[in-house]
């Protein structure tokens, strides 16, 4: 079977984005909500990593523009303050590629990186971009990073008008390491709304920025514009969280760090 997502995978991702059952709301303010998935306890078979889902109603940016913002790697450098490095590695098909991304974590936690297979789909007024971690033969774990694992991460954007849309971010990702509880709480209740604010502002600023930066180039809409070399998807395999070393970082956190981060 191909590692590339099929139509059923896109439909399942959309279903999860729109589902309400088994989701606990952790934040609701100014048109933005954050939920954590809460599933029935299955003992040792229960998921070790919960899903987080963030939604915002955008009234002043078209769905197509938000979709461009998600895709545009050059523009991400302008608005993603946590990003250290990000680049596309190879093209897998007209609607899939493999790429690298690393980001800063709050001290004393080590920075993270990830190698993911990203795929996308546009159907009418609905846009989906989703990814999951893969093993690439030429991109082994780096010493200065903890290799995180995206089990499933992505975006669902749906137009609600000519200049408005619903924007949903869903992620089930294992950051690896032994992260203190406050990190998880902060990510779900504080950092997620901040990220939504950043993405929304990025959407408002994108048209002006794009006019000055290769305005006619959008390879995610026009595959022929892509300059990436092709890679056989069969050379990739899904990255499982349990195949990576679990770095213990809990001893690095002292009382002051915990207090500052609460």
CSV table of C-alpha atoms in Angstrom, one decimal:
chain,number,residue,atom,x,y,z
A,1,UNK,CA,0.0,0.0,0.0
A,2,UNK,CA,1.1,3.5,-0.7
A,3,UNK,CA,2.2,5.7,2.2
A,4,UNK,CA,0.4,8.6,0.5
A,5,UNK,CA,-3.0,9.5,2.1
A,6,UNK,CA,-6.1,8.5,0.0
A,7,UNK,CA,-9.5,10.1,-0.2
A,8,UNK,CA,-10.7,8.1,2.9
A,9,UNK,CA,-7.8,9.6,4.9
A,10,UNK,CA,-8.9,13.2,4.0
A,11,UNK,CA,-12.5,12.4,4.8
A,12,UNK,CA,-11.5,11.0,8.2
A,13,UNK,CA,-9.4,14.1,9.0
A,14,UNK,CA,-12.4,16.3,8.2
A,15,UNK,CA,-14.7,14.2,10.3
A,16,UNK,CA,-12.3,14.6,13.3
A,17,UNK,CA,-12.1,18.4,12.8
A,18,UNK,CA,-15.9,18.8,12.9
A,19,UNK,CA,-16.6,16.2,15.6
A,20,UNK,CA,-17.9,17.3,19.1
A,21,UNK,CA,-18.3,14.0,20.9
A,22,UNK,CA,-15.4,13.1,23.3
A,23,UNK,CA,-13.9,16.6,23.1
A,24,UNK,CA,-13.4,18.7,26.3
A,25,UNK,CA,-13.4,22.5,25.8
A,26,UNK,CA,-10.4,24.1,27.6
A,27,UNK,CA,-10.6,27.6,26.2
A,28,UNK,CA,-13.3,29.8,24.7
A,29,UNK,CA,-12.8,33.5,24.1
A,30,UNK,CA,-13.1,36.0,21.2
A,31,UNK,CA,-14.3,33.5,18.7
A,32,UNK,CA,-11.5,31.0,19.5
A,33,UNK,CA,-11.9,27.6,21.1
A,34,UNK,CA,-9.4,25.0,22.2
A,35,UNK,CA,-10.4,21.4,22.9
A,36,UNK,CA,-8.6,18.3,24.2
A,37,UNK,CA,-9.9,14.8,23.1
A,38,UNK,CA,-11.1,12.7,26.0
A,39,UNK,CA,-11.6,9.1,25.1
A,40,UNK,CA,-13.1,6.2,27.3
A,41,UNK,CA,-10.4,4.6,29.4
A,42,UNK,CA,-9.1,1.5,27.7
A,43,UNK,CA,-6.3,0.8,30.2
A,44,UNK,CA,-3.0,0.0,28.6
A,45,UNK,CA,-4.5,0.4,25.2
A,46,UNK,CA,-5.5,4.1,25.8
A,47,UNK,CA,-3.7,6.6,23.6
A,48,UNK,CA,-0.6,7.9,25.3
A,49,UNK,CA,-0.9,11.2,23.4
A,50,UNK,CA,-4.1,13.2,23.3
A,51,UNK,CA,-5.4,15.2,20.4
A,52,UNK,CA,-5.7,19.0,20.6
A,53,UNK,CA,-8.1,20.9,18.4
A,54,UNK,CA,-8.2,24.7,17.9
A,55,UNK,CA,-10.9,26.5,16.0
A,56,UNK,CA,-11.5,30.2,15.2
A,57,UNK,CA,-14.1,32.0,13.2
A,58,UNK,CA,-12.3,34.5,10.9
A,59,UNK,CA,-14.5,37.4,9.6
A,60,UNK,CA,-11.9,39.4,7.6
A,61,UNK,CA,-9.8,36.9,5.7
A,62,UNK,CA,-10.9,34.6,2.8
A,63,UNK,CA,-10.5,30.8,3.2
A,64,UNK,CA,-8.2,30.8,0.1
A,65,UNK,CA,-5.8,33.3,1.7
A,66,UNK,CA,-5.6,31.3,4.9
A,67,UNK,CA,-4.8,28.2,2.8
A,68,UNK,CA,-2.0,30.1,1.1
A,69,UNK,CA,-0.6,31.2,4.5
A,70,UNK,CA,-0.4,27.5,5.7
A,71,UNK,CA,1.5,26.5,2.5
A,72,UNK,CA,3.8,29.4,2.0
A,73,UNK,CA,7.1,28.4,3.5
A,74,UNK,CA,8.8,31.7,2.7
A,75,UNK,CA,6.1,33.7,4.4
A,76,UNK,CA,6.1,31.5,7.5
A,77,UNK,CA,9.5,33.0,8.4
A,78,UNK,CA,7.7,36.3,8.8
A,79,UNK,CA,5.1,35.2,11.4
A,80,UNK,CA,6.2,32.0,13.1
A,81,UNK,CA,8.4,33.2,16.0
A,82,UNK,CA,9.1,29.7,17.2
A,83,UNK,CA,10.4,28.4,14.0
A,84,UNK,CA,14.1,27.7,13.7
A,85,UNK,CA,14.4,26.1,10.3
A,86,UNK,CA,11.9,24.9,7.8
A,87,UNK,CA,12.3,23.6,4.2
A,88,UNK,CA,10.8,21.2,1.7
A,89,UNK,CA,12.9,18.2,1.0
A,90,UNK,CA,11.3,16.5,-2.0
A,91,UNK,CA,8.1,16.2,-4.0
A,92,UNK,CA,6.1,13.0,-3.7
A,93,UNK,CA,3.1,13.9,-6.0
A,94,UNK,CA,1.2,16.9,-7.2
A,95,UNK,CA,-0.4,17.2,-3.7
A,96,UNK,CA,2.2,15.8,-1.4
A,97,UNK,CA,5.8,16.5,-0.3
A,98,UNK,CA,8.2,15.6,2.5
A,99,UNK,CA,9.8,18.4,4.6
A,100,UNK,CA,11.8,19.4,7.7
A,101,UNK,CA,10.7,21.7,10.5
A,102,UNK,CA,12.4,22.6,13.8
A,103,UNK,CA,11.2,24.9,16.6
A,104,UNK,CA,12.3,26.6,19.8
A,105,UNK,CA,11.0,25.2,23.1
A,106,UNK,CA,10.9,27.1,26.4
A,107,UNK,CA,14.1,26.7,28.4
A,108,UNK,CA,15.3,24.3,29.8
A,109,UNK,CA,13.4,22.0,27.4
A,110,UNK,CA,15.5,21.0,24.3
A,111,UNK,CA,14.4,22.2,21.0
A,112,UNK,CA,12.4,19.9,18.7
A,113,UNK,CA,12.4,18.9,15.1
A,114,UNK,CA,10.3,16.8,12.9
A,115,UNK,CA,10.3,15.2,9.4
A,116,UNK,CA,6.8,14.9,7.9
A,117,UNK,CA,4.9,13.9,4.9
A,118,UNK,CA,2.5,16.6,4.0
A,119,UNK,CA,-0.5,16.3,1.7
A,120,UNK,CA,-3.3,18.6,0.7
A,121,UNK,CA,-6.7,18.8,-0.9
A,122,UNK,CA,-9.1,21.5,-2.2
A,123,UNK,CA,-12.7,20.5,-2.7
A,124,UNK,CA,-15.0,23.5,-3.5
A,125,UNK,CA,-14.9,25.9,-0.5
A,126,UNK,CA,-13.0,23.4,1.7
A,127,UNK,CA,-9.2,23.2,2.2
A,128,UNK,CA,-7.3,20.5,4.0
A,129,UNK,CA,-3.6,20.3,4.7
A,130,UNK,CA,-2.4,17.4,6.9
A,131,UNK,CA,0.9,15.7,7.9
A,132,UNK,CA,2.4,12.8,9.8
A,133,UNK,CA,6.0,11.9,10.7
A,134,UNK,CA,8.1,9.8,8.4
A,135,UNK,CA,11.6,8.3,8.4
A,136,UNK,CA,13.8,9.7,5.6
A,137,UNK,CA,17.0,7.8,4.8
A,138,UNK,CA,19.0,11.1,4.7
A,139,UNK,CA,17.5,12.9,7.7
A,140,UNK,CA,18.5,11.1,10.9
A,141,UNK,CA,18.0,12.5,14.4
A,142,UNK,CA,20.2,15.5,15.2
A,143,UNK,CA,22.1,15.6,18.5
A,144,UNK,CA,21.0,19.1,19.5
A,145,UNK,CA,17.3,18.3,18.9
A,146,UNK,CA,14.7,15.9,20.3
A,147,UNK,CA,12.9,14.3,17.3
A,148,UNK,CA,9.2,14.8,17.9
A,149,UNK,CA,6.5,12.7,16.2
A,150,UNK,CA,3.4,14.0,14.4
A,151,UNK,CA,0.9,11.2,14.6
A,152,UNK,CA,-1.5,13.3,12.7
A,153,UNK,CA,-1.5,17.1,12.4
A,154,UNK,CA,-3.3,19.5,10.0
A,155,UNK,CA,-5.7,22.2,9.1
A,156,UNK,CA,-9.2,22.3,7.9
A,157,UNK,CA,-10.4,25.6,6.4
A,158,UNK,CA,-14.0,26.2,5.1
A,159,UNK,CA,-15.3,29.4,3.5
A,160,UNK,CA,-18.3,31.0,5.2
A,161,UNK,CA,-18.4,34.0,2.9
A,162,UNK,CA,-16.3,35.8,0.4
A,163,UNK,CA,-14.0,37.2,3.1
A,164,UNK,CA,-14.7,34.9,6.1
A,165,UNK,CA,-14.0,31.3,7.0
A,166,UNK,CA,-13.8,28.7,9.7
A,167,UNK,CA,-10.2,27.7,10.6
A,168,UNK,CA,-9.5,24.5,12.5
A,169,UNK,CA,-6.1,23.1,13.6
A,170,UNK,CA,-6.0,19.5,14.8
A,171,UNK,CA,-2.9,17.7,16.2
A,172,UNK,CA,-1.9,14.5,17.8
A,173,UNK,CA,1.8,14.8,18.3
A,174,UNK,CA,4.3,13.2,20.7
A,175,UNK,CA,7.0,15.8,21.7
A,176,UNK,CA,9.0,12.9,23.2
A,177,UNK,CA,11.2,13.6,26.2
A,178,UNK,CA,9.7,13.7,29.7
A,179,UNK,CA,7.9,17.0,29.6
A,180,UNK,CA,6.5,18.4,32.9
A,181,UNK,CA,2.8,18.7,33.2
A,182,UNK,CA,2.9,22.5,33.0
A,183,UNK,CA,4.2,22.3,29.5
A,184,UNK,CA,1.2,20.3,28.3
A,185,UNK,CA,-1.2,22.6,30.2
A,186,UNK,CA,0.4,25.7,28.8
A,187,UNK,CA,0.4,24.3,25.2
A,188,UNK,CA,-3.4,23.6,25.3
A,189,UNK,CA,-4.6,26.6,27.3
A,190,UNK,CA,-2.2,29.4,26.6
A,191,UNK,CA,0.0,28.8,23.6
A,192,UNK,CA,-2.7,27.5,21.3
A,193,UNK,CA,-4.8,30.7,21.4
A,194,UNK,CA,-1.6,32.7,20.8
A,195,UNK,CA,-0.8,30.7,17.8
A,196,UNK,CA,-4.3,31.2,16.4
A,197,UNK,CA,-3.9,35.0,16.9
A,198,UNK,CA,-0.6,34.8,15.0
A,199,UNK,CA,-2.0,32.8,12.1
A,200,UNK,CA,-5.0,35.2,11.9
A,201,UNK,CA,-2.8,38.2,11.8
A,202,UNK,CA,-0.6,36.5,9.2
A,203,UNK,CA,-3.7,36.0,7.0
A,204,UNK,CA,-4.5,39.7,7.2
A,205,UNK,CA,-0.9,40.7,6.2
A,206,UNK,CA,-0.4,38.0,3.5
A,207,UNK,CA,-1.8,39.8,0.4
A,208,UNK,CA,0.4,42.8,0.9
A,209,UNK,CA,3.5,40.7,1.5
A,210,UNK,CA,2.8,38.4,-1.4
A,211,UNK,CA,2.6,41.3,-3.9
A,212,UNK,CA,6.2,42.0,-3.1
A,213,UNK,CA,7.4,38.3,-3.0
A,214,UNK,CA,6.9,36.2,-6.1
A,215,UNK,CA,3.2,37.1,-6.5
A,216,UNK,CA,2.6,34.7,-9.3
A,217,UNK,CA,4.3,31.7,-7.7
A,218,UNK,CA,2.1,29.4,-5.7
A,219,UNK,CA,3.3,25.8,-6.3
A,220,UNK,CA,0.6,24.4,-4.0
A,221,UNK,CA,-1.9,25.6,-6.5
A,222,UNK,CA,0.2,25.1,-9.7
A,223,UNK,CA,2.3,22.0,-9.3
A,224,UNK,CA,4.3,22.8,-12.5
A,225,UNK,CA,5.9,25.7,-10.6
A,226,UNK,CA,7.5,23.4,-8.0
A,227,UNK,CA,11.3,23.2,-8.2
A,228,UNK,CA,11.5,20.2,-5.9
A,229,UNK,CA,13.0,17.0,-7.1
A,230,UNK,CA,10.8,14.0,-7.1
A,231,UNK,CA,11.2,11.2,-4.5
A,232,UNK,CA,9.7,7.8,-4.6
A,233,UNK,CA,7.3,7.6,-1.6
A,234,UNK,CA,8.2,4.0,-1.2
A,235,UNK,CA,11.6,5.2,0.3
A,236,UNK,CA,9.7,6.6,3.3
A,237,UNK,CA,8.2,4.8,6.2
A,238,UNK,CA,5.9,6.0,9.0
A,239,UNK,CA,7.9,7.3,12.1
A,240,UNK,CA,6.5,5.6,15.2
A,241,UNK,CA,7.0,7.4,18.5
A,242,UNK,CA,8.2,4.3,20.3
A,243,UNK,CA,11.1,3.9,17.8
A,244,UNK,CA,12.8,7.0,19.1
A,245,UNK,CA,14.8,7.5,22.3
A,246,UNK,CA,12.8,9.1,25.1
A,247,UNK,CA,15.0,11.9,26.5
A,248,UNK,CA,14.4,12.7,30.2
A,249,UNK,CA,14.2,16.4,30.6
A,250,UNK,CA,12.3,16.6,33.8
A,251,UNK,CA,15.4,16.9,36.0
A,252,UNK,CA,16.3,20.2,34.2
A,253,UNK,CA,13.2,22.0,35.5
A,254,UNK,CA,13.6,23.7,38.8
A,255,UNK,CA,11.0,25.4,40.9
A,256,UNK,CA,11.6,28.9,39.4
A,257,UNK,CA,11.1,27.6,35.9
A,258,UNK,CA,7.9,25.9,36.9
A,259,UNK,CA,6.6,29.1,38.6
A,260,UNK,CA,7.5,31.3,35.6
A,261,UNK,CA,5.8,28.9,33.2
A,262,UNK,CA,2.6,28.4,35.1
